[in-house]
Amino acid sequence: MTGGRFVFALVVGLVAVGPLSTDLYLPSLPSIARALDASVAQAQLTLSAYMTAFAFVQLAYGPLSDRFGRKPVAIGGMAVYAAASLACAFAPSIEALIWARAAQAAGACAGVVLGRAIVRDVYGPDGTARALAAVGSVMAFAPAIGPILGGFVETWAGWRWNFALLVLFALVLLACLVLALDETNAHKNPRATEVAPMLRNYRTLVADRIYLGYALAVAFSYGGLFAFISGSSFVLIDVLGLTPPVYAGFFALCVLGYFTGTRLTVAFTKRLGVDRMIRLGAGINIAGGGAMLAAALAGFAQPGLAGAFWLVVPMAVYMVGMGIVMPNGQGGALTNYAKMAGAASALMGFGHFAIAALVGVAFGQLHAGGVLALPALVFGCGIATYASFALLVRR
């Protein structure tokens, strides 16, 4: 029963689980800290714990889906996600919320890993980058809608209801997976979950400098976004004085930048090629991060709307670059690995979520009530994006 449009829509939903799980509750982070008597660093751990669990658990989903198929593994992951989201909604303490968020990530990463693998199954090596860019263009609305919806839910009903919405979203995805998805893995590998072949597969990937260059470019470009995800609510709401709904509107401006980047990918990747597009996107990352840091150092990021613009507009430029780097980097990394697309997708995801977790922890430790830590981390990730690609993907 699975058709092209249904597969595309379902992949969008599966991949959107990741950004929705982080972005929906971003406007609530300061109030979560107050409600659960937690510090900024503890509240930020709800993000870093999510990213850490996301990074490690997805390493198992790739080989499992290579052996048993995408459908049963995706169903199991979404069931875990629904249960953990419910636990988040009823968390009685910050410690309980941190553990529930880690469990939530253990389910959510199935959607991201298997979404990319399904795209590789259906569209093949030639169409994967453009298909992932198209998915990214539509998915860009998830992080745009997430903070806006989360800001209003926070204002009118409280932070716990944001997690209740995620439970509902998970149940809808589960129904689609069970009732309508046909299996897409035509190359099931009965040895994919054996420890020796699995380690051999991962060793093969790590030894491939071209794969590694693409994967690290994706990881560091996403790291800049996660610096903004980790720090923007504390900087824009607590330091610059924005309300949660206004903050959500600024966040949506950044997502518009990402959407623009993915549309540029769809329009120009076939003409310019993956490598040129990644160089372009990484350069835009550096330009956006550099402008953001310069504005902070110059003292332009003062309380109020004007000060927020000095941080958010350069971040939107950075997001244009990320919208170019991520789909092209993912497509480049997966091109040569049709028979272990799950493992290749999982390892790539591990890299960018592990780096995101480290960036989040770094913000929690560096943030001292000002604005400088956020743009410094974004700019550093832009530099690392360009350097990793330029040094490793040498034709």
Coordinates of C-alpha atoms in Angstrom, one line a residue:
M1 CA 0.0 0.0 0.0
T2 CA 3.0 2.2 0.4
G3 CA 3.2 5.0 -2.3
G4 CA 5.8 7.6 -3.1
R5 CA 3.9 10.4 -1.5
F6 CA 3.0 8.4 1.6
V7 CA 6.6 7.4 2.1
F8 CA 7.8 11.0 1.7
A9 CA 5.2 12.2 4.2
L10 CA 6.0 9.4 6.7
V11 CA 9.7 10.1 6.5
V12 CA 9.0 13.8 7.2
G13 CA 7.1 12.8 10.3
L14 CA 9.7 10.3 11.5
V15 CA 12.6 12.8 11.0
A16 CA 10.5 15.6 12.6
V17 CA 10.3 13.7 15.8
G18 CA 13.9 14.8 16.6
P19 CA 13.5 18.6 16.2
L20 CA 10.0 18.6 17.7
S21 CA 11.3 16.8 20.8
T22 CA 13.9 19.6 21.4
D23 CA 12.2 22.7 19.9
L24 CA 8.6 22.3 21.3
Y25 CA 9.7 22.8 24.9
L26 CA 12.5 25.4 24.4
P27 CA 10.3 28.4 25.5
S28 CA 9.6 26.4 28.7
L29 CA 13.2 25.8 29.8
P30 CA 13.4 28.8 32.1
S31 CA 10.0 28.0 33.7
I32 CA 11.0 24.3 34.0
A33 CA 14.0 25.4 35.9
R34 CA 11.9 27.5 38.2
A35 CA 9.1 24.9 38.6
L36 CA 11.5 22.0 39.4
D37 CA 13.9 24.2 41.5
A38 CA 16.8 23.6 39.1
S39 CA 19.8 25.6 37.9
V40 CA 20.4 26.6 34.3
A41 CA 23.0 23.9 33.9
Q42 CA 20.5 21.2 35.3
A43 CA 17.7 22.4 32.9
Q44 CA 20.1 22.3 30.0
L45 CA 20.9 18.7 30.9
T46 CA 17.4 17.8 29.8
L47 CA 18.8 18.7 26.3
S48 CA 22.2 17.2 26.6
A49 CA 20.9 13.9 28.2
Y50 CA 18.5 13.7 25.2
M51 CA 21.3 14.2 22.7
T52 CA 23.7 11.8 24.4
A53 CA 21.2 9.0 24.5
F54 CA 20.2 9.8 20.9
A55 CA 23.8 9.6 19.8
F56 CA 24.5 6.1 21.3
V57 CA 21.2 4.3 20.9
Q58 CA 20.9 5.0 17.2
L59 CA 24.1 2.9 16.7
A60 CA 21.9 -0.1 17.5
Y61 CA 19.0 0.9 15.3
G62 CA 21.0 0.9 12.1
P63 CA 22.2 -2.7 12.2
L64 CA 18.8 -3.9 13.6
S65 CA 17.0 -2.3 10.6
D66 CA 19.6 -3.8 8.2
R67 CA 18.8 -7.2 9.6
F68 CA 15.1 -7.2 10.4
G69 CA 13.8 -4.4 8.2
R70 CA 12.9 -0.7 8.7
K71 CA 9.2 -1.3 9.6
P72 CA 9.4 -3.4 12.8
V73 CA 12.3 -1.4 14.2
A74 CA 10.6 1.9 13.5
I75 CA 7.4 0.6 15.3
G76 CA 9.4 -0.4 18.3
G77 CA 11.2 2.9 18.5
M78 CA 8.0 5.0 18.3
A79 CA 6.4 2.9 21.0
V80 CA 9.3 3.6 23.3
Y81 CA 9.1 7.3 22.4
A82 CA 5.4 7.5 23.2
A83 CA 5.8 5.9 26.6
A84 CA 8.8 8.1 27.5
S85 CA 7.0 11.3 26.4
L86 CA 4.3 10.4 28.8
A87 CA 6.9 10.0 31.6
C88 CA 8.2 13.5 30.7
A89 CA 4.8 15.0 31.1
F90 CA 4.4 13.6 34.6
A91 CA 8.1 14.1 35.8
P92 CA 8.1 15.1 39.5
S93 CA 11.6 16.4 39.6
I94 CA 14.4 17.7 37.3
E95 CA 16.3 14.4 37.8
A96 CA 13.2 12.4 36.7
L97 CA 12.8 14.7 33.7
I98 CA 16.4 14.2 32.7
W99 CA 16.1 10.4 32.8
A100 CA 12.7 10.5 30.9
R101 CA 14.3 12.7 28.3
A102 CA 17.1 10.2 27.8
A103 CA 14.4 7.4 27.3
Q104 CA 12.5 9.7 24.9
A105 CA 15.7 10.0 22.8
A106 CA 16.1 6.2 22.8
G107 CA 12.8 6.0 20.9
A108 CA 13.1 9.2 18.9
C109 CA 16.4 8.3 17.2
A110 CA 14.7 5.4 15.4
G111 CA 12.7 7.9 13.4
V112 CA 15.7 9.9 12.3
V113 CA 18.0 6.9 11.5
L114 CA 15.3 4.9 9.7
G115 CA 13.9 7.9 7.9
R116 CA 17.2 8.5 6.2
A117 CA 17.6 4.8 5.5
I118 CA 14.1 4.6 4.0
V119 CA 15.0 7.5 1.7
R120 CA 18.2 5.6 0.6
D121 CA 16.1 2.4 0.0
V122 CA 13.5 4.2 -2.1
Y123 CA 15.4 6.9 -4.0
G124 CA 18.7 5.2 -4.6
P125 CA 22.2 6.7 -4.7
D126 CA 21.4 9.4 -7.3
G127 CA 18.3 10.8 -5.7
T128 CA 19.2 10.6 -2.0
A129 CA 20.7 14.0 -1.6
R130 CA 17.9 15.8 -3.4
A131 CA 15.2 13.7 -1.6
L132 CA 16.7 14.5 1.8
A133 CA 16.8 18.2 0.8
A134 CA 13.1 18.0 -0.1
V135 CA 12.4 16.3 3.2
G136 CA 14.4 19.0 5.0
S137 CA 12.4 21.7 3.2
V138 CA 9.2 20.4 4.5
M139 CA 10.6 19.4 7.9
A140 CA 11.9 23.0 8.4
F141 CA 8.3 23.8 9.4
A142 CA 8.6 21.4 12.4
P143 CA 11.2 23.5 14.3
A144 CA 9.4 26.7 13.1
I145 CA 6.1 25.5 14.4
G146 CA 7.6 23.8 17.5
P147 CA 8.7 26.9 19.5
I148 CA 5.7 28.9 18.4
L149 CA 3.2 26.2 19.5
G150 CA 5.3 25.5 22.6
G151 CA 5.4 29.2 23.6
F152 CA 1.6 29.4 23.5
V153 CA 1.1 26.1 25.3
E154 CA 3.6 27.2 27.9
T155 CA 1.7 30.5 28.4
W156 CA -1.8 29.0 28.5
A157 CA -1.4 25.5 29.9
G158 CA 2.1 25.0 31.3
W159 CA 5.2 23.1 30.1
R160 CA 3.8 19.6 30.8
W161 CA 1.3 19.9 28.1
N162 CA 4.1 20.2 25.5
F163 CA 5.1 16.7 26.2
A164 CA 1.4 15.6 26.1
L165 CA 1.4 16.9 22.5
L166 CA 4.4 14.7 21.7
V167 CA 2.6 11.6 23.0
L168 CA -0.3 12.4 20.5
F169 CA 2.2 12.8 17.6
A170 CA 3.9 9.5 18.5
L171 CA 0.6 7.7 18.5
V172 CA -0.3 9.0 15.0
L173 CA 3.1 7.9 13.6
L174 CA 2.6 4.5 15.2
A175 CA -0.7 4.0 13.5
C176 CA 0.7 5.0 10.1
L177 CA 3.7 2.6 10.5
V178 CA 1.5 -0.3 11.6
L179 CA -1.3 0.1 9.1
A180 CA 0.2 1.5 5.9
L181 CA 4.0 1.2 5.6
D182 CA 5.4 -1.6 3.4
E183 CA 9.0 -2.8 4.1
T184 CA 11.6 -0.9 2.1
N185 CA 14.7 -2.8 2.9
A186 CA 15.4 -5.1 -0.1
H187 CA 18.9 -6.1 1.1
K188 CA 18.3 -7.6 4.6
N189 CA 21.6 -8.8 6.1
P190 CA 21.1 -11.7 8.5
R191 CA 24.6 -11.0 10.0
A192 CA 24.1 -7.3 10.5
T193 CA 23.6 -7.6 14.3
E194 CA 26.4 -10.0 14.9
V195 CA 29.0 -8.2 16.9
A196 CA 32.0 -9.0 14.7
P197 CA 30.4 -8.0 11.4
M198 CA 28.8 -4.9 13.0
L199 CA 32.1 -3.7 14.4
R200 CA 33.7 -4.5 11.0
N201 CA 31.0 -2.4 9.3
Y202 CA 31.6 0.6 11.6
R203 CA 35.4 0.2 11.3
T204 CA 35.0 0.3 7.5
L205 CA 33.0 3.5 7.8
V206 CA 35.4 5.2 10.2
A207 CA 38.4 4.3 8.0
D208 CA 36.7 5.9 4.9
R209 CA 38.0 9.5 5.1
I210 CA 35.5 10.7 2.5
Y211 CA 32.6 9.2 4.5
L212 CA 34.1 10.7 7.7
G213 CA 34.5 14.1 6.1
Y214 CA 30.9 14.3 5.0
A215 CA 29.7 13.0 8.4
L216 CA 31.8 15.5 10.4
A217 CA 30.6 18.4 8.2
V218 CA 27.0 17.4 9.0
A219 CA 27.9 17.0 12.7
F220 CA 29.6 20.4 13.2
S221 CA 27.1 22.3 11.1
Y222 CA 24.3 20.8 13.3
G223 CA 26.4 21.6 16.4
G224 CA 26.0 25.3 15.7
L225 CA 22.3 24.9 15.6
F226 CA 22.3 23.0 18.9
A227 CA 24.4 25.8 20.5
F228 CA 21.5 28.1 19.6
I229 CA 18.9 25.5 20.8
S230 CA 20.7 25.1 24.1
G231 CA 21.3 28.7 24.8
S232 CA 18.8 30.9 22.9
S233 CA 16.0 30.6 25.5
F234 CA 18.2 31.6 28.4
V235 CA 19.9 34.4 26.4
L236 CA 16.8 35.8 24.6
I237 CA 14.3 35.3 27.4
D238 CA 16.3 35.7 30.6
V239 CA 19.0 38.1 29.4
L240 CA 17.3 40.1 26.7
G241 CA 13.8 40.0 28.2
L242 CA 11.7 38.5 25.4
T243 CA 8.4 36.7 26.2
P244 CA 8.1 33.0 25.2
P245 CA 5.8 33.8 22.2
V246 CA 8.1 36.6 20.9
Y247 CA 11.1 34.3 21.4
A248 CA 9.3 31.6 19.3
G249 CA 8.8 34.1 16.5
F250 CA 12.5 34.9 16.5
F251 CA 13.3 31.2 16.4
A252 CA 11.0 30.8 13.4
L253 CA 13.1 33.4 11.6
C254 CA 16.1 31.1 12.0
V255 CA 14.1 28.2 10.6
L256 CA 13.2 30.3 7.6
G257 CA 17.0 30.5 7.0
Y258 CA 17.2 26.7 7.1
F259 CA 14.2 26.4 4.7
T260 CA 16.0 28.7 2.3
G261 CA 19.1 26.6 2.4
T262 CA 17.2 23.4 1.6
R263 CA 15.5 25.0 -1.3
L264 CA 18.9 26.2 -2.7
T265 CA 20.0 22.6 -2.4
V266 CA 17.0 21.3 -4.3
A267 CA 17.6 23.9 -7.0
F268 CA 21.4 23.8 -7.4
T269 CA 22.9 20.5 -6.2
K270 CA 22.3 18.7 -9.5
R271 CA 24.1 21.6 -11.4
L272 CA 26.9 22.3 -9.0
G273 CA 27.5 18.9 -7.3
V274 CA 27.5 17.9 -3.7
D275 CA 31.0 19.0 -2.8
R276 CA 30.7 22.5 -4.2
M277 CA 27.4 22.9 -2.3
I278 CA 29.0 21.8 1.0
R279 CA 31.8 24.3 0.6
L280 CA 29.3 27.0 -0.1
G281 CA 27.2 26.1 2.9
A282 CA 30.1 25.9 5.2
G283 CA 31.3 29.3 4.1
I284 CA 27.8 30.7 4.9
N285 CA 28.1 29.0 8.4
I286 CA 31.3 30.8 9.0
A287 CA 29.9 34.2 7.8
G288 CA 26.7 33.9 10.0
G289 CA 28.6 32.7 13.1
G290 CA 31.3 35.4 12.6
A291 CA 28.7 38.2 12.3
M292 CA 26.9 36.9 15.4
L293 CA 30.1 36.9 17.4
A294 CA 31.1 40.4 16.1
A295 CA 27.8 41.8 17.1
A296 CA 28.1 40.4 20.6
L297 CA 31.7 41.7 21.1
A298 CA 30.6 45.1 19.8
G299 CA 27.9 45.3 22.5
F300 CA 24.9 45.4 20.1
A301 CA 23.1 42.5 21.8
Q302 CA 21.3 44.7 24.5
P303 CA 18.0 43.9 26.2
G304 CA 15.0 44.4 23.9
L305 CA 13.9 43.5 20.4
A306 CA 16.7 45.4 18.6
G307 CA 19.4 43.6 20.6
A308 CA 17.7 40.2 19.8
F309 CA 17.9 41.0 16.1
W310 CA 21.7 41.4 16.3
L311 CA 21.9 37.8 17.4
V312 CA 19.0 36.1 15.5
V313 CA 19.6 37.6 12.0
P314 CA 23.2 36.2 11.8
M315 CA 21.9 32.9 13.2
A316 CA 19.3 32.8 10.4
V317 CA 22.2 33.3 7.9
Y318 CA 24.1 30.4 9.6
M319 CA 20.9 28.3 9.1
V320 CA 21.0 28.9 5.4
G321 CA 24.4 27.3 5.3
M322 CA 23.2 24.4 7.5
G323 CA 20.3 23.8 5.1
I324 CA 22.9 23.4 2.3
V325 CA 25.4 21.3 4.3
M326 CA 23.2 18.8 6.0
P327 CA 21.3 17.2 3.1
N328 CA 24.4 17.3 0.8
G329 CA 26.6 15.9 3.5
Q330 CA 24.1 13.1 4.4
G331 CA 23.6 12.2 0.7
G332 CA 27.4 12.1 0.1
A333 CA 28.0 10.0 3.2
L334 CA 25.4 7.4 2.2
T335 CA 26.1 7.2 -1.5
N336 CA 28.5 4.2 -1.5
Y337 CA 26.7 2.2 1.2
A338 CA 23.5 0.7 -0.2
K339 CA 23.9 -2.6 1.7
M340 CA 24.6 -1.0 5.1
A341 CA 22.7 2.2 4.8
G342 CA 21.2 1.7 8.3
A343 CA 24.7 1.4 9.8
A344 CA 26.1 4.4 7.8
S345 CA 23.1 6.5 8.8
A346 CA 23.4 5.5 12.4
L347 CA 27.1 6.3 12.7
M348 CA 26.6 9.6 11.0
G349 CA 23.8 10.4 13.4
F350 CA 25.9 9.4 16.3
G351 CA 28.6 11.8 15.3
H352 CA 26.3 14.9 15.0
F353 CA 24.3 14.2 18.1
A354 CA 27.4 13.4 20.2
I355 CA 28.9 16.7 19.1
A356 CA 25.6 18.5 19.8
A357 CA 25.6 17.0 23.3
L358 CA 29.1 18.3 23.9
V359 CA 28.2 21.7 22.6
G360 CA 25.2 21.8 24.9
V361 CA 27.3 20.9 28.0
A362 CA 29.8 23.6 26.9
F363 CA 27.1 26.2 26.9
G364 CA 25.9 25.2 30.3
Q365 CA 29.4 25.5 31.7
L366 CA 30.3 28.7 29.8
H367 CA 27.1 30.7 30.2
A368 CA 27.5 33.3 32.9
G369 CA 24.4 35.4 32.5
G370 CA 25.6 37.2 29.3
V371 CA 25.4 36.6 25.6
L372 CA 29.0 35.8 24.5
A373 CA 29.1 32.0 25.0
L374 CA 26.3 31.5 22.4
P375 CA 27.8 33.2 19.4
A376 CA 31.3 31.9 20.2
L377 CA 30.1 28.3 20.0
V378 CA 28.1 29.0 16.8
F379 CA 31.2 30.5 15.1
G380 CA 33.5 27.7 16.3
C381 CA 31.1 25.1 14.8
G382 CA 31.1 27.0 11.5
I383 CA 34.9 26.9 11.3
A384 CA 35.0 23.2 12.2
T385 CA 32.4 22.4 9.5
Y386 CA 34.6 23.9 6.8
A387 CA 37.8 22.4 8.1
S388 CA 36.5 18.9 8.5
F389 CA 35.2 18.8 4.9
A390 CA 38.2 20.5 3.4
L391 CA 40.7 18.3 5.1
L392 CA 39.1 14.9 4.7
V393 CA 37.0 15.0 1.4
R394 CA 40.0 15.5 -0.9
R395 CA 39.2 14.4 -4.5

